[in-house]
Amino acid sequence: MGFVGSVASGRTRLTAPAATASQVNVPRQALFKLDMEVATTEKRKRASPRKGKAAVARKETVVEKVPNKVEAPKKTRAGAGMDSSLMAYLKEIGSVHMLENEEVVECSRSVQKLLMWESKRSDCTKQLGRDPTYVEWANALGMPHTRFVPELIRLRNAKERLISGNLRLVVSIAKKYVSGTTLSMLDLIQEGSLGLIRGAERFDASKGFRFATYVSWWIRQAIYRAANESARPIRLPSHLSTTTRKVGRVKKALFLKLSREPTMEEIAGEMEMPVEKLLFVLEKNKETETVSLDKPIQGMSGENVFLSDFIVDERITPDECVTQTLLRDDLENVLSMLTDTEKQVMRMRYGFDDGAMKNHTQIANLYSVSPVKIRQIETRAMRKLRHPSMNRSLKEYVQPN
């Protein structure tokens, strides 16, 4: 379910029930060619006509209205095919009525009441083993069904208004993370919107904090976590990722202070961390680093080549496979000229069967003889194999000419 219903005459018509954090569906499309500044500003209370703009009371962190005319930037992250969709989305959330502080307080109270009702519904589900009907849900709350349904719709619409009225705040925060992550703008908006929902569900107006100030932390936290998880193919836990970035900052600060590369002990001391833990963090960070084989590299001729062009393929080629097969057949033919004992000793000595070469003592233990006896058998077999009539077929493998 979307955050915003159809928009007409500057007002929002919300017809669908409010979405939960797992159901929200902010469009996932390519980054809109956007060259506008949706900035965080200080919203002032409505001033009286006599005092004008000078009469400023309490301030609230809000987002400026999205302008109707938008110019596209020179570069885009995912092409121009999806720009119109994002433009429509931004225009839609830009036309949503922004809530006054009194409306925010009222909506937040409705959200808390809705969460209490949802908790009661979960209890009924556990007891019944299925989702309760509206009548059963109303009975669990001690309300008549005729009054329960309209009130439920009102509460869900209040949650919808609270969320949709602050989607521009998500955009203003998300645009700050675009350059530092592989996620597109709309991916960041999607994750930030989930953080907005979590913040809206936890906001308590009685504490005296501004809603925008409170949910900004949840939005940033959701965007930061998503950007961190997508930063590398092998995911690094958030706490290790945070520590790694802190190590980089501390290392740079110490370098400027000491005019030399700091030691691990100095970095660990500055971070108040054991050296063993610091080495562990750096080791795990190094283990999870990856490089794309399709990464372009500037060649000597000026043409771009790829990293995969410099990596030797260790797989056996068809020619080598044929050569090894023929060599093994010729070795078997040569070994067949030896006695059975000599043949078995040579096969175990040089690992013809399992690839594991055994020494004289290991072979002697298998035959219950002395190692000297095995050495004598090997010497006799090698003398036979060195005869020109025996090794003629093998010379071409060591002397290709």
GROMACS .gro file of N, CA and C in nm, residues 262-351:
model
  270
  262PRO      N    1   5.102   0.610   1.191
  262PRO     CA    2   5.088   0.565   1.329
  262PRO      C    3   5.096   0.413   1.339
  263THR      N    4   5.143   0.366   1.453
  263THR     CA    5   5.148   0.222   1.478
  263THR      C    6   5.012   0.171   1.523
  264MET      N    7   4.998   0.040   1.522
  264MET     CA    8   4.872  -0.020   1.567
  264MET      C    9   4.846   0.011   1.714
  265GLU      N   10   4.953   0.015   1.793
  265GLU     CA   11   4.937   0.045   1.935
  265GLU      C   12   4.885   0.188   1.955
  266GLU      N   13   4.935   0.281   1.874
  266GLU     CA   14   4.890   0.420   1.886
  266GLU      C   15   4.744   0.434   1.842
  267ILE      N   16   4.707   0.365   1.735
  267ILE     CA   17   4.568   0.371   1.689
  267ILE      C   18   4.475   0.309   1.793
  268ALA      N   19   4.515   0.193   1.846
  268ALA     CA   20   4.433   0.126   1.947
  268ALA      C   21   4.420   0.210   2.073
  269GLY      N   22   4.530   0.277   2.111
  269GLY     CA   23   4.524   0.363   2.229
  269GLY      C   24   4.432   0.482   2.209
  270GLU      N   25   4.434   0.541   2.089
  270GLU     CA   26   4.347   0.654   2.060
  270GLU      C   27   4.200   0.613   2.060
  271MET      N   28   4.173   0.490   2.016
  271MET     CA   29   4.036   0.441   2.009
  271MET      C   30   3.992   0.372   2.137
  272GLU      N   31   4.086   0.361   2.235
  272GLU     CA   32   4.058   0.292   2.361
  272GLU      C   33   4.008   0.150   2.333
  273MET      N   34   4.086   0.080   2.254
  273MET     CA   35   4.050  -0.055   2.210
  273MET      C   36   4.173  -0.144   2.221
  274PRO      N   37   4.157  -0.270   2.262
  274PRO     CA   38   4.271  -0.361   2.264
  274PRO      C   39   4.329  -0.380   2.124
  275VAL      N   40   4.461  -0.397   2.118
  275VAL     CA   41   4.527  -0.415   1.989
  275VAL      C   42   4.475  -0.540   1.919
  276GLU      N   43   4.446  -0.645   1.997
  276GLU     CA   44   4.397  -0.770   1.937
  276GLU      C   45   4.263  -0.748   1.867
  277LYS      N   46   4.175  -0.669   1.928
  277LYS     CA   47   4.046  -0.642   1.866
  277LYS      C   48   4.062  -0.557   1.740
  278LEU      N   49   4.154  -0.461   1.744
  278LEU     CA   50   4.179  -0.377   1.627
  278LEU      C   51   4.230  -0.461   1.511
  279LEU      N   52   4.324  -0.551   1.538
  279LEU     CA   53   4.375  -0.638   1.433
  279LEU      C   54   4.267  -0.730   1.379
  280PHE      N   55   4.178  -0.775   1.467
  280PHE     CA   56   4.067  -0.861   1.424
  280PHE      C   57   3.974  -0.786   1.329
  281VAL      N   58   3.941  -0.661   1.363
  281VAL     CA   59   3.852  -0.582   1.279
  281VAL      C   60   3.915  -0.558   1.142
  282LEU      N   61   4.043  -0.521   1.140
  282LEU     CA   62   4.110  -0.495   1.012
  282LEU      C   63   4.123  -0.622   0.929
  283GLU      N   64   4.145  -0.734   0.996
  283GLU     CA   65   4.157  -0.861   0.923
  283GLU      C   66   4.024  -0.899   0.858
  284LYS      N   67   3.914  -0.885   0.932
  284LYS     CA   68   3.784  -0.919   0.876
  284LYS      C   69   3.745  -0.824   0.763
  285ASN      N   70   3.782  -0.698   0.777
  285ASN     CA   71   3.754  -0.603   0.670
  285ASN      C   72   3.830  -0.638   0.543
  286LYS      N   73   3.954  -0.682   0.560
  286LYS     CA   74   4.035  -0.719   0.444
  286LYS      C   75   3.983  -0.846   0.379
  287GLU      N   76   3.935  -0.940   0.462
  287GLU     CA   77   3.886  -1.067   0.408
  287GLU      C   78   3.760  -1.049   0.325
  288THR      N   79   3.681  -0.948   0.355
  288THR     CA   80   3.555  -0.929   0.284
  288THR      C   81   3.566  -0.832   0.166
  289GLU      N   82   3.684  -0.778   0.142
  289GLU     CA   83   3.701  -0.689   0.027
  289GLU      C   84   3.706  -0.770  -0.102
  290THR      N   85   3.640  -0.721  -0.203
  290THR     CA   86   3.637  -0.789  -0.333
  290THR      C   87   3.667  -0.688  -0.443
  291VAL      N   88   3.716  -0.739  -0.554
  291VAL     CA   89   3.745  -0.658  -0.672
  291VAL      C   90   3.676  -0.722  -0.791
  292SER      N   91   3.605  -0.644  -0.868
  292SER     CA   92   3.535  -0.696  -0.985
  292SER      C   93   3.634  -0.729  -1.095
  293LEU      N   94   3.616  -0.846  -1.157
  293LEU     CA   95   3.701  -0.885  -1.269
  293LEU      C   96   3.673  -0.800  -1.392
  294ASP      N   97   3.558  -0.732  -1.394
  294ASP     CA   98   3.524  -0.645  -1.506
  294ASP      C   99   3.569  -0.501  -1.485
  295LYS      N  100   3.651  -0.479  -1.383
  295LYS     CA  101   3.700  -0.345  -1.356
  295LYS      C  102   3.794  -0.300  -1.467
  296PRO      N  103   3.766  -0.187  -1.532
  296PRO     CA  104   3.853  -0.141  -1.641
  296PRO      C  105   3.986  -0.088  -1.588
  297ILE      N  106   4.093  -0.118  -1.662
  297ILE     CA  107   4.227  -0.073  -1.627
  297ILE      C  108   4.287  -0.005  -1.749
  298GLN      N  109   4.350   0.109  -1.727
  298GLN     CA  110   4.409   0.183  -1.839
  298GLN      C  111   4.531   0.108  -1.889
  299GLY      N  112   4.529   0.066  -2.015
  299GLY     CA  113   4.641  -0.006  -2.074
  299GLY      C  114   4.749   0.088  -2.124
  300MET      N  115   4.865   0.031  -2.161
  300MET     CA  116   4.978   0.111  -2.209
  300MET      C  117   4.945   0.178  -2.342
  301SER      N  118   4.860   0.115  -2.422
  301SER     CA  119   4.825   0.171  -2.551
  301SER      C  120   4.714   0.274  -2.542
  302GLY      N  121   4.666   0.299  -2.420
  302GLY     CA  122   4.559   0.395  -2.402
  302GLY      C  123   4.421   0.333  -2.405
  303GLU      N  124   4.412   0.207  -2.441
  303GLU     CA  125   4.284   0.139  -2.446
  303GLU      C  126   4.254   0.075  -2.311
  304ASN      N  127   4.127   0.069  -2.278
  304ASN     CA  128   4.086   0.008  -2.153
  304ASN      C  129   4.089  -0.143  -2.164
  305VAL      N  130   4.152  -0.206  -2.067
  305VAL     CA  131   4.149  -0.351  -2.056
  305VAL      C  132   4.088  -0.385  -1.921
  306PHE      N  133   4.054  -0.510  -1.901
  306PHE     CA  134   3.986  -0.551  -1.779
  306PHE      C  135   4.080  -0.633  -1.692
  307LEU      N  136   4.049  -0.633  -1.563
  307LEU     CA  137   4.133  -0.706  -1.468
  307LEU      C  138   4.139  -0.854  -1.501
  308SER      N  139   4.031  -0.909  -1.552
  308SER     CA  140   4.028  -1.051  -1.586
  308SER      C  141   4.128  -1.086  -1.696
  309ASP      N  142   4.171  -0.987  -1.776
  309ASP     CA  143   4.267  -1.014  -1.882
  309ASP      C  144   4.406  -1.043  -1.827
  310PHE      N  145   4.434  -1.005  -1.701
  310PHE     CA  146   4.566  -1.025  -1.643
  310PHE      C  147   4.572  -1.147  -1.552
  311ILE      N  148   4.463  -1.216  -1.536
  311ILE     CA  149   4.458  -1.333  -1.448
  311ILE      C  150   4.475  -1.459  -1.531
  312VAL      N  151   4.571  -1.541  -1.491
  312VAL     CA  152   4.599  -1.664  -1.563
  312VAL      C  153   4.492  -1.767  -1.529
  313ASP      N  154   4.439  -1.829  -1.631
  313ASP     CA  155   4.340  -1.934  -1.613
  313ASP      C  156   4.413  -2.062  -1.575
  314GLU      N  157   4.390  -2.107  -1.450
  314GLU     CA  158   4.460  -2.225  -1.400
  314GLU      C  159   4.392  -2.355  -1.440
  315ARG      N  160   4.282  -2.346  -1.508
  315ARG     CA  161   4.216  -2.468  -1.554
  315ARG      C  162   4.298  -2.534  -1.664
  316ILE      N  163   4.295  -2.665  -1.670
  316ILE     CA  164   4.371  -2.739  -1.771
  316ILE      C  165   4.307  -2.720  -1.908
  317THR      N  166   4.393  -2.699  -2.007
  317THR     CA  167   4.343  -2.679  -2.143
  317THR      C  168   4.316  -2.814  -2.209
  318PRO      N  169   4.238  -2.818  -2.315
  318PRO     CA  170   4.214  -2.946  -2.385
  318PRO      C  171   4.341  -3.014  -2.433
  319ASP      N  172   4.439  -2.935  -2.482
  319ASP     CA  173   4.566  -2.994  -2.527
  319ASP      C  174   4.640  -3.059  -2.413
  320GLU      N  175   4.644  -2.990  -2.298
  320GLU     CA  176   4.711  -3.046  -2.181
  320GLU      C  177   4.641  -3.172  -2.132
  321CYS      N  178   4.509  -3.173  -2.141
  321CYS     CA  179   4.433  -3.291  -2.099
  321CYS      C  180   4.468  -3.412  -2.185
  322VAL      N  181   4.477  -3.391  -2.316
  322VAL     CA  182   4.513  -3.500  -2.407
  322VAL      C  183   4.655  -3.547  -2.379
  323THR      N  184   4.747  -3.451  -2.356
  323THR     CA  185   4.886  -3.486  -2.329
  323THR      C  186   4.899  -3.568  -2.201
  324GLN      N  187   4.828  -3.529  -2.095
  324GLN     CA  188   4.835  -3.604  -1.970
  324GLN      C  189   4.778  -3.744  -1.986
  325THR      N  190   4.672  -3.757  -2.064
  325THR     CA  191   4.614  -3.890  -2.087
  325THR      C  192   4.711  -3.981  -2.161
  326LEU      N  193   4.777  -3.927  -2.264
  326LEU     CA  194   4.874  -4.007  -2.340
  326LEU      C  195   4.995  -4.041  -2.255
  327LEU      N  196   5.040  -3.945  -2.172
  327LEU     CA  197   5.154  -3.972  -2.084
  327LEU      C  198   5.124  -4.082  -1.985
  328ARG      N  199   5.006  -4.080  -1.930
  328ARG     CA  200   4.970  -4.185  -1.834
  328ARG      C  201   4.963  -4.321  -1.902
  329ASP      N  202   4.909  -4.324  -2.023
  329ASP     CA  203   4.904  -4.452  -2.095
  329ASP      C  204   5.044  -4.505  -2.124
  330ASP      N  205   5.136  -4.416  -2.164
  330ASP     CA  206   5.273  -4.460  -2.192
  330ASP      C  207   5.344  -4.504  -2.066
  331LEU      N  208   5.319  -4.436  -1.954
  331LEU     CA  209   5.378  -4.479  -1.827
  331LEU      C  210   5.329  -4.617  -1.785
  332GLU      N  211   5.201  -4.641  -1.805
  332GLU     CA  212   5.146  -4.772  -1.772
  332GLU      C  213   5.210  -4.881  -1.858
  333ASN      N  214   5.234  -4.849  -1.985
  333ASN     CA  215   5.298  -4.947  -2.073
  333ASN      C  216   5.441  -4.976  -2.029
  334VAL      N  217   5.513  -4.871  -1.987
  334VAL     CA  218   5.651  -4.891  -1.942
  334VAL      C  219   5.654  -4.968  -1.810
  335LEU      N  220   5.566  -4.935  -1.717
  335LEU     CA  221   5.563  -5.005  -1.588
  335LEU      C  222   5.523  -5.151  -1.603
  336SER      N  223   5.452  -5.181  -1.707
  336SER     CA  224   5.411  -5.321  -1.728
  336SER      C  225   5.530  -5.411  -1.758
  337MET      N  226   5.646  -5.353  -1.792
  337MET     CA  227   5.766  -5.432  -1.818
  337MET      C  228   5.836  -5.474  -1.689
  338LEU      N  229   5.796  -5.418  -1.574
  338LEU     CA  230   5.856  -5.450  -1.446
  338LEU      C  231   5.782  -5.567  -1.381
  339THR      N  232   5.843  -5.622  -1.277
  339THR     CA  233   5.776  -5.726  -1.200
  339THR      C  234   5.664  -5.664  -1.118
  340ASP      N  235   5.578  -5.749  -1.065
  340ASP     CA  236   5.465  -5.696  -0.987
  340ASP      C  237   5.512  -5.618  -0.865
  341THR      N  238   5.615  -5.669  -0.795
  341THR     CA  239   5.665  -5.599  -0.676
  341THR      C  240   5.726  -5.465  -0.714
  342GLU      N  241   5.808  -5.466  -0.819
  342GLU     CA  242   5.870  -5.341  -0.864
  342GLU      C  243   5.763  -5.240  -0.908
  343LYS      N  244   5.664  -5.292  -0.977
  343LYS     CA  245   5.558  -5.203  -1.025
  343LYS      C  246   5.484  -5.138  -0.908
  344GLN      N  247   5.448  -5.216  -0.805
  344GLN     CA  248   5.375  -5.162  -0.692
  344GLN      C  249   5.460  -5.063  -0.612
  345VAL      N  250   5.588  -5.095  -0.595
  345VAL     CA  251   5.676  -5.004  -0.522
  345VAL      C  252   5.688  -4.870  -0.595
  346MET      N  253   5.705  -4.874  -0.727
  346MET     CA  254   5.719  -4.751  -0.805
  346MET      C  255   5.589  -4.670  -0.804
  347ARG      N  256   5.477  -4.739  -0.807
  347ARG     CA  257   5.348  -4.667  -0.807
  347ARG      C  258   5.327  -4.595  -0.674
  348MET      N  259   5.361  -4.662  -0.562
  348MET     CA  260   5.346  -4.598  -0.432
  348MET      C  261   5.453  -4.492  -0.407
  349ARG      N  262   5.574  -4.519  -0.457
  349ARG     CA  263   5.685  -4.425  -0.433
  349ARG      C  264   5.659  -4.290  -0.499
  350TYR      N  265   5.598  -4.290  -0.616
  350TYR     CA  266   5.578  -4.166  -0.691
  350TYR      C  267   5.430  -4.126  -0.702
  351GLY      N  268   5.343  -4.193  -0.625
  351GLY     CA  269   5.204  -4.151  -0.616
  351GLY      C  270   5.126  -4.161  -0.744
   0.00000   0.00000   0.00000
